[in-house]
Short mmCIF file of C-alpha atoms and ligand atoms in Angstrom, two decimals:
data_model
loop_
_atom_site.label_atom_id
_atom_site.label_comp_id
_atom_site.label_asym_id
_atom_site.label_seq_id
_atom_site.Cartn_x
_atom_site.Cartn_y
_atom_site.Cartn_z
CA MET A 1 48.07 73.34 240.74
CA THR A 2 50.89 74.04 243.17
CA THR A 3 52.61 71.89 245.71
CA ASP A 4 54.93 72.70 248.58
CA ARG A 5 56.74 69.43 248.24
CA PRO A 6 60.10 69.41 246.43
CA LEU A 7 60.13 67.84 242.99
CA ILE A 8 62.13 64.63 243.38
CA TYR A 9 64.01 65.18 240.06
CA ASP A 10 65.44 68.40 241.50
CA TRP A 11 67.60 66.35 243.85
CA ASP A 12 71.09 64.93 243.45
CA LEU A 13 72.28 61.60 244.78
CA ALA A 14 74.21 63.41 247.53
CA GLN A 15 70.99 65.03 248.72
CA PHE A 16 69.26 61.64 248.96
CA GLN A 17 72.26 60.35 250.92
CA ALA A 18 71.94 63.23 253.38
CA LEU A 19 68.20 62.69 253.66
CA MET A 20 68.60 58.97 254.35
CA ALA A 21 71.13 59.76 257.08
CA ASP A 22 68.64 62.24 258.49
CA TRP A 23 65.87 59.64 258.47
CA GLY A 24 68.13 57.06 260.12
CA GLN A 25 68.22 54.88 256.99
CA PRO A 26 71.25 53.02 255.67
CA SER A 27 73.02 54.95 252.93
CA TYR A 28 72.39 52.24 250.29
CA ARG A 29 68.76 53.34 250.36
CA ALA A 30 69.83 56.49 248.51
CA ASP A 31 71.39 54.34 245.77
CA GLN A 32 68.19 52.33 245.55
CA ILE A 33 66.10 55.48 245.18
CA TRP A 34 68.48 56.71 242.48
CA ASP A 35 68.20 53.39 240.66
CA ASP A 36 64.40 53.31 240.97
CA LEU A 37 64.14 56.83 239.53
CA TYR A 38 66.72 56.76 236.78
CA GLN A 39 67.24 53.10 235.84
CA GLN A 40 63.82 51.63 236.54
CA LEU A 41 62.17 54.91 235.52
CA TRP A 42 59.41 54.54 238.12
CA ALA A 43 57.11 57.54 238.36
CA SER A 44 55.78 56.88 241.86
CA ALA A 45 57.21 55.77 245.20
CA GLU A 46 54.65 52.96 245.32
CA ASP A 47 56.60 51.22 242.58
CA PHE A 48 59.94 51.37 244.42
CA SER A 49 59.73 47.67 245.17
CA THR A 50 63.23 47.46 246.60
CA LEU A 51 62.25 49.78 249.47
CA PRO A 52 60.30 48.93 252.62
CA LYS A 53 56.70 50.07 252.56
CA ASP A 54 57.05 52.70 255.28
CA LEU A 55 59.94 54.36 253.47
CA ARG A 56 57.96 54.41 250.24
CA ALA A 57 55.12 56.13 252.05
CA ARG A 58 57.49 58.64 253.58
CA LEU A 59 59.02 59.50 250.19
CA ASP A 60 55.55 59.90 248.78
CA GLU A 61 54.66 62.39 251.50
CA HIS A 62 57.95 64.24 251.19
CA PHE A 63 58.28 64.63 247.42
CA SER A 64 56.28 65.46 244.38
CA PHE A 65 56.84 62.92 241.58
CA VAL A 66 54.97 64.68 238.80
CA SER A 67 55.28 68.30 237.78
CA LEU A 68 54.51 68.03 234.07
CA ARG A 69 50.83 67.75 233.20
CA LEU A 70 50.16 66.66 229.63
CA SER A 71 48.04 69.26 227.89
CA LYS A 72 48.40 68.41 224.21
CA ARG A 73 50.03 65.67 222.16
CA LEU A 74 50.63 66.00 218.42
CA TYR A 75 52.07 63.59 215.86
CA SER A 76 53.57 64.62 212.54
CA SER A 77 51.93 63.14 209.45
CA ASP A 78 54.87 60.79 208.91
CA GLY A 79 54.47 59.59 212.50
CA GLN A 80 58.15 60.09 213.28
CA THR A 81 57.86 63.24 215.33
CA GLU A 82 55.80 63.66 218.48
CA LYS A 83 55.36 66.95 220.31
CA ARG A 84 53.94 67.35 223.78
CA LEU A 85 52.75 70.49 225.45
CA HIS A 86 53.06 70.23 229.22
CA LEU A 87 51.75 72.54 231.90
CA LEU A 88 53.96 73.14 234.92
CA HIS A 89 52.79 73.51 238.53
CA ASP A 90 52.18 77.23 238.02
CA ASP A 91 50.42 76.66 234.68
CA GLN A 92 53.35 77.85 232.58
CA ALA A 93 53.56 75.84 229.36
CA ILE A 94 56.54 74.13 227.76
CA GLU A 95 56.98 71.89 224.74
CA THR A 96 59.14 68.81 224.26
CA VAL A 97 59.71 66.96 220.99
CA LEU A 98 60.61 63.31 220.32
CA MET A 99 62.10 62.55 216.92
CA ARG A 100 62.33 58.93 215.78
CA TYR A 101 64.52 58.36 212.81
CA ASP A 102 66.68 55.43 211.91
CA GLU A 103 68.00 54.07 215.14
CA ARG A 104 67.97 57.43 216.85
CA ARG A 105 65.48 58.56 219.45
CA THR A 106 66.29 62.22 219.91
CA LEU A 107 64.59 64.47 222.42
CA CYS A 108 64.50 68.23 222.00
CA ILE A 109 63.86 69.66 225.46
CA SER A 110 63.08 73.09 226.89
CA THR A 111 65.12 74.92 229.51
CA GLN A 112 62.88 77.95 230.03
CA ALA A 113 59.21 78.85 229.65
CA GLY A 114 59.52 81.43 226.88
CA CYS A 115 62.82 83.14 226.16
CA ALA A 116 64.26 86.56 226.93
CA MET A 117 66.52 86.75 223.87
CA GLY A 118 63.87 87.99 221.44
CA CYS A 119 65.24 86.53 218.21
CA THR A 120 62.81 87.87 215.64
CA PHE A 121 62.26 84.66 213.66
CA CYS A 122 61.71 82.36 216.65
CA ALA A 123 58.27 81.58 218.08
CA THR A 124 59.68 81.20 221.59
CA GLY A 125 61.41 84.57 221.33
CA GLN A 126 58.18 86.10 220.07
CA MET A 127 56.30 85.02 223.23
CA GLY A 128 58.81 86.63 225.61
CA PHE A 129 60.30 85.31 228.85
CA ARG A 130 58.12 83.63 231.47
CA ARG A 131 60.54 81.87 233.80
CA ASN A 132 63.48 79.53 234.17
CA LEU A 133 62.80 75.84 234.53
CA SER A 134 64.27 74.03 237.52
CA SER A 135 66.76 71.27 236.82
CA GLY A 136 64.08 68.75 237.82
CA GLU A 137 61.60 70.17 235.31
CA ILE A 138 64.26 69.81 232.61
CA VAL A 139 65.06 66.24 233.72
CA GLU A 140 61.40 65.22 233.93
CA GLN A 141 60.88 66.00 230.22
CA VAL A 142 63.45 63.33 229.44
CA LEU A 143 61.97 60.84 231.91
CA VAL A 144 58.46 61.21 230.46
CA PHE A 145 59.69 60.14 227.02
CA ALA A 146 62.15 57.58 228.38
CA ARG A 147 59.20 55.86 230.10
CA LEU A 148 57.20 55.93 226.87
CA LEU A 149 60.07 54.47 224.86
CA ALA A 150 60.73 51.82 227.52
CA THR A 151 57.23 50.43 226.96
CA GLU A 152 58.35 49.79 223.35
CA GLY A 153 61.66 48.26 224.37
CA GLN A 154 63.49 51.40 223.26
CA ALA A 155 65.53 54.14 224.90
CA VAL A 156 66.44 57.78 224.45
CA THR A 157 69.67 57.95 222.40
CA ASN A 158 70.23 61.74 222.15
CA VAL A 159 69.09 64.85 223.97
CA VAL A 160 69.38 68.34 222.51
CA LEU A 161 68.80 71.49 224.55
CA MET A 162 67.16 73.18 221.58
CA GLY A 163 63.58 73.49 222.73
CA MET A 164 62.11 76.57 224.33
CA GLY A 165 64.55 78.92 226.02
CA GLU A 166 68.22 79.78 226.08
CA PRO A 167 70.06 77.11 228.13
CA PHE A 168 72.97 79.46 228.90
CA HIS A 169 70.53 82.01 230.33
CA ASN A 170 69.57 79.27 232.81
CA TYR A 171 73.07 77.84 233.09
CA GLU A 172 73.02 76.29 236.58
CA ALA A 173 69.79 74.39 236.14
CA SER A 174 70.63 73.26 232.61
CA MET A 175 74.04 71.90 233.62
CA ALA A 176 72.62 70.30 236.79
CA ALA A 177 70.06 68.53 234.61
CA LEU A 178 72.81 67.26 232.29
CA ASP A 179 74.81 66.04 235.28
CA ARG A 180 71.80 64.17 236.63
CA LEU A 181 70.95 62.56 233.29
CA GLY A 182 74.59 61.68 232.67
CA HIS A 183 75.16 60.09 236.10
CA ALA A 184 76.76 56.68 235.64
CA GLU A 185 74.66 54.91 238.29
CA GLY A 186 71.48 56.56 237.13
CA PHE A 187 70.18 57.51 233.70
CA ASN A 188 73.70 57.15 232.36
CA LEU A 189 73.42 58.86 228.99
CA GLY A 190 76.96 59.68 227.79
CA ALA A 191 77.97 63.35 227.54
CA ARG A 192 78.47 63.01 223.80
CA ARG A 193 74.81 62.24 223.37
CA PHE A 194 73.85 65.71 224.58
CA THR A 195 74.04 68.95 222.61
CA VAL A 196 73.64 72.38 224.15
CA SER A 197 72.63 75.16 221.77
CA THR A 198 73.23 78.80 222.64
CA VAL A 199 72.40 82.10 220.99
CA GLY A 200 75.94 83.14 221.90
CA LEU A 201 76.17 84.29 225.53
CA ILE A 202 79.94 84.68 225.67
CA PRO A 203 80.52 84.50 229.45
CA ALA A 204 78.57 81.22 229.57
CA ILE A 205 80.53 79.81 226.62
CA GLN A 206 83.70 80.66 228.53
CA ARG A 207 82.34 79.00 231.65
CA PHE A 208 81.33 75.89 229.69
CA THR A 209 84.90 75.82 228.32
CA ALA A 210 86.56 76.37 231.70
CA GLU A 211 84.43 73.67 233.32
CA GLN A 212 85.58 71.28 230.59
CA ARG A 213 82.07 70.12 229.96
CA LYS A 214 81.90 67.18 227.62
CA GLU A 215 78.53 67.77 225.99
CA GLY A 216 78.43 69.01 222.41
CA LEU A 217 78.16 72.74 221.83
CA ALA A 218 76.19 74.49 219.09
CA VAL A 219 76.10 78.24 218.54
CA SER A 220 73.34 80.05 216.66
CA LEU A 221 75.17 82.39 214.32
CA HIS A 222 72.75 83.14 211.44
CA ALA A 223 74.70 86.10 210.03
CA ALA A 224 78.31 87.04 209.35
CA GLU A 225 77.96 90.80 209.85
CA ASP A 226 77.01 92.61 213.04
CA ASP A 227 74.29 94.81 211.53
CA LEU A 228 72.48 91.92 209.95
CA ARG A 229 72.89 89.67 212.98
CA ALA A 230 71.71 92.39 215.37
CA SER A 231 68.58 92.89 213.28
CA MET A 232 67.71 89.21 213.79
CA LEU A 233 69.27 88.53 217.20
CA PRO A 234 69.10 91.46 219.63
CA VAL A 235 71.75 89.75 221.79
CA ASN A 236 74.32 90.64 219.15
CA ALA A 237 74.38 94.25 220.44
CA ARG A 238 75.93 92.89 223.62
CA TYR A 239 78.01 90.07 222.20
CA PRO A 240 79.17 90.99 218.71
CA ILE A 241 80.38 88.47 216.16
CA ALA A 242 84.15 88.98 216.48
CA ASP A 243 84.06 88.40 220.26
CA LEU A 244 81.72 85.46 219.86
CA ILE A 245 83.93 83.78 217.27
CA GLN A 246 86.95 84.31 219.49
CA ALA A 247 85.18 82.57 222.40
CA CYS A 248 84.23 79.73 220.06
CA ARG A 249 87.82 79.34 218.83
CA GLU A 250 88.97 79.23 222.43
CA TYR A 251 86.43 76.51 223.15
CA THR A 252 87.64 74.37 220.26
CA ARG A 253 91.27 74.88 221.30
CA GLN A 254 90.77 74.02 224.92
CA SER A 255 88.28 71.19 224.46
CA GLY A 256 89.80 69.71 221.32
CA ARG A 257 86.23 69.36 220.10
CA ARG A 258 84.41 70.46 217.03
CA ILE A 259 81.85 73.21 217.45
CA THR A 260 78.62 73.46 215.45
CA PHE A 261 77.22 76.69 214.04
CA GLU A 262 73.53 76.97 213.27
CA TRP A 263 72.28 79.14 210.46
CA ALA A 264 68.57 79.55 209.69
CA LEU A 265 68.40 80.40 205.98
CA ILE A 266 66.00 83.24 205.18
CA GLN A 267 65.36 84.01 201.54
CA GLY A 268 67.09 87.19 200.40
CA THR A 269 68.42 88.02 203.86
CA ASN A 270 71.25 85.84 205.06
CA ASP A 271 71.38 83.33 202.21
CA THR A 272 73.46 85.40 199.76
CA PRO A 273 76.82 84.30 198.32
CA GLU A 274 78.29 87.36 200.05
CA GLN A 275 77.16 86.10 203.48
CA ALA A 276 78.48 82.63 202.65
CA HIS A 277 81.92 84.04 201.77
CA LYS A 278 81.99 86.18 204.90
CA LEU A 279 81.12 83.11 206.93
CA VAL A 280 83.98 81.21 205.30
CA ALA A 281 86.36 83.99 206.35
CA LEU A 282 85.04 84.02 209.92
CA LEU A 283 85.45 80.29 210.38
CA ALA A 284 88.80 79.88 208.63
CA GLY A 285 90.90 77.22 210.31
CA MET A 286 88.37 76.44 213.03
CA ASN A 287 87.39 72.89 213.93
CA CYS A 288 83.71 73.37 213.14
CA HIS A 289 80.60 72.25 211.33
CA VAL A 290 77.79 74.38 209.93
CA ASN A 291 74.19 73.28 210.18
CA LEU A 292 71.90 75.05 207.72
CA ILE A 293 68.21 75.20 208.67
CA PRO A 294 65.83 76.51 206.00
CA LEU A 295 63.65 78.90 208.01
CA ASN A 296 60.60 77.35 209.65
CA PRO A 297 57.46 79.47 209.59
CA THR A 298 56.33 81.28 212.74
CA GLN A 299 53.36 83.54 213.37
CA GLY A 300 55.32 86.68 214.16
CA PHE A 301 57.89 86.73 211.35
CA ALA A 302 57.26 87.50 207.72
CA GLY A 303 60.42 86.09 206.11
CA ASP A 304 60.43 82.98 203.90
CA LYS A 305 62.70 80.01 203.86
CA SER A 306 65.39 80.01 201.22
CA SER A 307 64.68 78.15 198.01
CA ARG A 308 66.33 74.79 197.41
CA GLU A 309 68.70 76.39 194.91
CA ARG A 310 69.84 79.06 197.31
CA VAL A 311 70.37 76.51 200.07
CA ALA A 312 72.42 74.39 197.68
CA ASP A 313 74.47 77.39 196.49
CA PHE A 314 75.17 78.53 200.06
CA ARG A 315 76.24 75.06 201.05
CA ALA A 316 78.43 74.67 197.97
CA ILE A 317 80.40 77.82 198.84
CA LEU A 318 81.12 76.48 202.32
CA LEU A 319 82.11 73.04 201.05
CA GLU A 320 84.35 74.46 198.30
CA ASN A 321 86.19 76.31 201.03
CA GLY A 322 86.68 73.27 203.18
CA ILE A 323 83.96 73.94 205.74
CA SER A 324 81.90 70.94 206.70
CA CYS A 325 78.24 71.69 206.24
CA THR A 326 74.90 69.89 206.27
CA VAL A 327 71.31 70.95 205.74
CA ARG A 328 69.08 69.96 208.62
CA VAL A 329 66.21 67.82 207.49
CA ARG A 330 62.96 69.57 208.29
CA ARG A 331 60.98 67.43 210.71
CA GLY A 332 57.62 67.91 212.33
CA ILE A 333 56.90 71.21 210.58
CA ASP A 334 53.23 70.21 210.13
CA ILE A 335 52.85 70.11 213.92
CA GLN A 336 55.12 73.08 214.52
CA ALA A 337 57.74 70.96 216.18
CA GLY A 338 60.58 72.31 214.04
CA CYS A 339 63.45 74.52 215.19
CA GLY A 340 62.17 77.81 216.52
CA GLN A 341 58.51 76.81 216.32
CA LEU A 342 57.94 75.92 219.94
CA ALA A 343 55.65 78.18 221.95
CA GLU A 344 52.91 77.90 224.53
CA HIS A 345 49.95 77.95 222.11
CA SER A 346 51.32 77.06 218.74
CA ALA A 347 48.52 77.52 216.24
CA PRO A 348 48.49 75.58 212.99
CA LEU A 349 50.46 77.24 210.21
CA GLN A 350 51.03 76.24 206.61
CA PRO A 351 54.34 74.38 206.30
N1 LIG B 1 68.12 79.27 222.51
C1 LIG B 1 68.98 78.35 221.88
C2 LIG B 1 68.38 76.99 221.62
C3 LIG B 1 66.96 76.90 221.08
S1 LIG B 1 66.62 77.29 219.42
C4 LIG B 1 69.52 78.94 220.60
O1 LIG B 1 68.96 79.91 220.12
O2 LIG B 1 70.52 78.42 220.10
C5 LIG B 1 67.33 76.02 218.38
C6 LIG B 1 67.76 76.54 217.02
O3 LIG B 1 66.66 76.90 216.18
C7 LIG B 1 68.63 77.79 217.12
O4 LIG B 1 69.73 77.67 216.28
C8 LIG B 1 67.69 78.87 216.62
O5 LIG B 1 68.38 79.99 216.15
C9 LIG B 1 66.94 78.14 215.54
N2 LIG B 1 65.71 78.78 215.12
C10 LIG B 1 64.94 79.65 215.82
N3 LIG B 1 63.86 80.00 215.09
C11 LIG B 1 63.94 79.33 213.92
C12 LIG B 1 63.11 79.26 212.76
N4 LIG B 1 61.96 79.93 212.69
N5 LIG B 1 63.50 78.47 211.74
C13 LIG B 1 64.64 77.76 211.82
N6 LIG B 1 65.47 77.77 212.89
C14 LIG B 1 65.12 78.55 213.93
FE1 LIG B 2 65.56 82.21 222.52
FE2 LIG B 2 66.97 80.56 220.96
FE3 LIG B 2 64.52 81.41 220.22
FE4 LIG B 2 66.57 83.11 220.25
S1 LIG B 2 66.35 81.29 218.92
S2 LIG B 2 64.54 83.53 221.05
S3 LIG B 2 67.72 82.39 222.01
S4 LIG B 2 64.99 80.12 221.96
#
């Protein structure tokens, strides 16, 4: 299914203003469209009740309002996690996850179909790169779930760019999507409610820093030595640990914000006391937090998650040395909605 019409979520308010001028419409029509899309969450021009009928019809002819086609919907056994597989206009597949816990309604969204970074333990990396998503395709994932939650009187509280793909390998579209979702007259989700996770593309971290972006930043570290990290994350050959840590320090200095490091714990590989101590040395004096993620199973990687004891020991070493550290609660593993488990055809695996 393809369409020549632009996807309406690919457009900024300024583009609607220009279009309204072009169509001889008053400029407040652009604000109304923006409100209908991002406050009212309407999914079709027919519902834009504030607009005259002929303008609704014209918008309908001009734009596409739906690019994500629901292909599969899965619920975790505890009912708190929902994963959707969507097909895009060119039949590429992406996954989006909604996590409901406590008062939070967190969405984990994709920025690419597949991923070019090839991390060995990640299902998305194992499938390879298909294509970048447009900003509108990124935004629409949030709208789909925002509409669902609205029917229950709820709203999205947090959005993490931790689904399929490397957001900093699709920097422009990812940041444009954040700008659109953060727009005060539109969806209006505060910058602090977003987290961008990167495998460590240094030039993009520097750009994120220079642009003074206010969203949270997480960096996937996973190892404290270059050889070990390169064996898990091929990107390390290009951006080694010392340079990466320097870019991260610079980010914390310039932004005044805490940075998060992610560490998937693999039994007998990167969960040793030696790695923990090396990590302590790397992060000394940095305003940071470490998020430990016991490895989630994927089809193409043989390693096991660390035992409870090893997770606890690793964490204890960090805490004893003054480094804030939490273990991420494993959610949605039974439907392969956990970190690194998203792919186009995720087959059932034993948790
Ligand atoms: N591409 C980005 C964001 C998506 S992945 C990045 O890599 O940071 C989100 C997190 O899940 C990353 O920290 C990633 O390293 C981690 N991850 C990947 N595969 C995993 C697995 N099998 N088990 C646990 N965490 C995994
Ligand atoms: Fe890509 Fe992130 Fe998976 Fe690595 S962990 S392959 S960067 S999605």
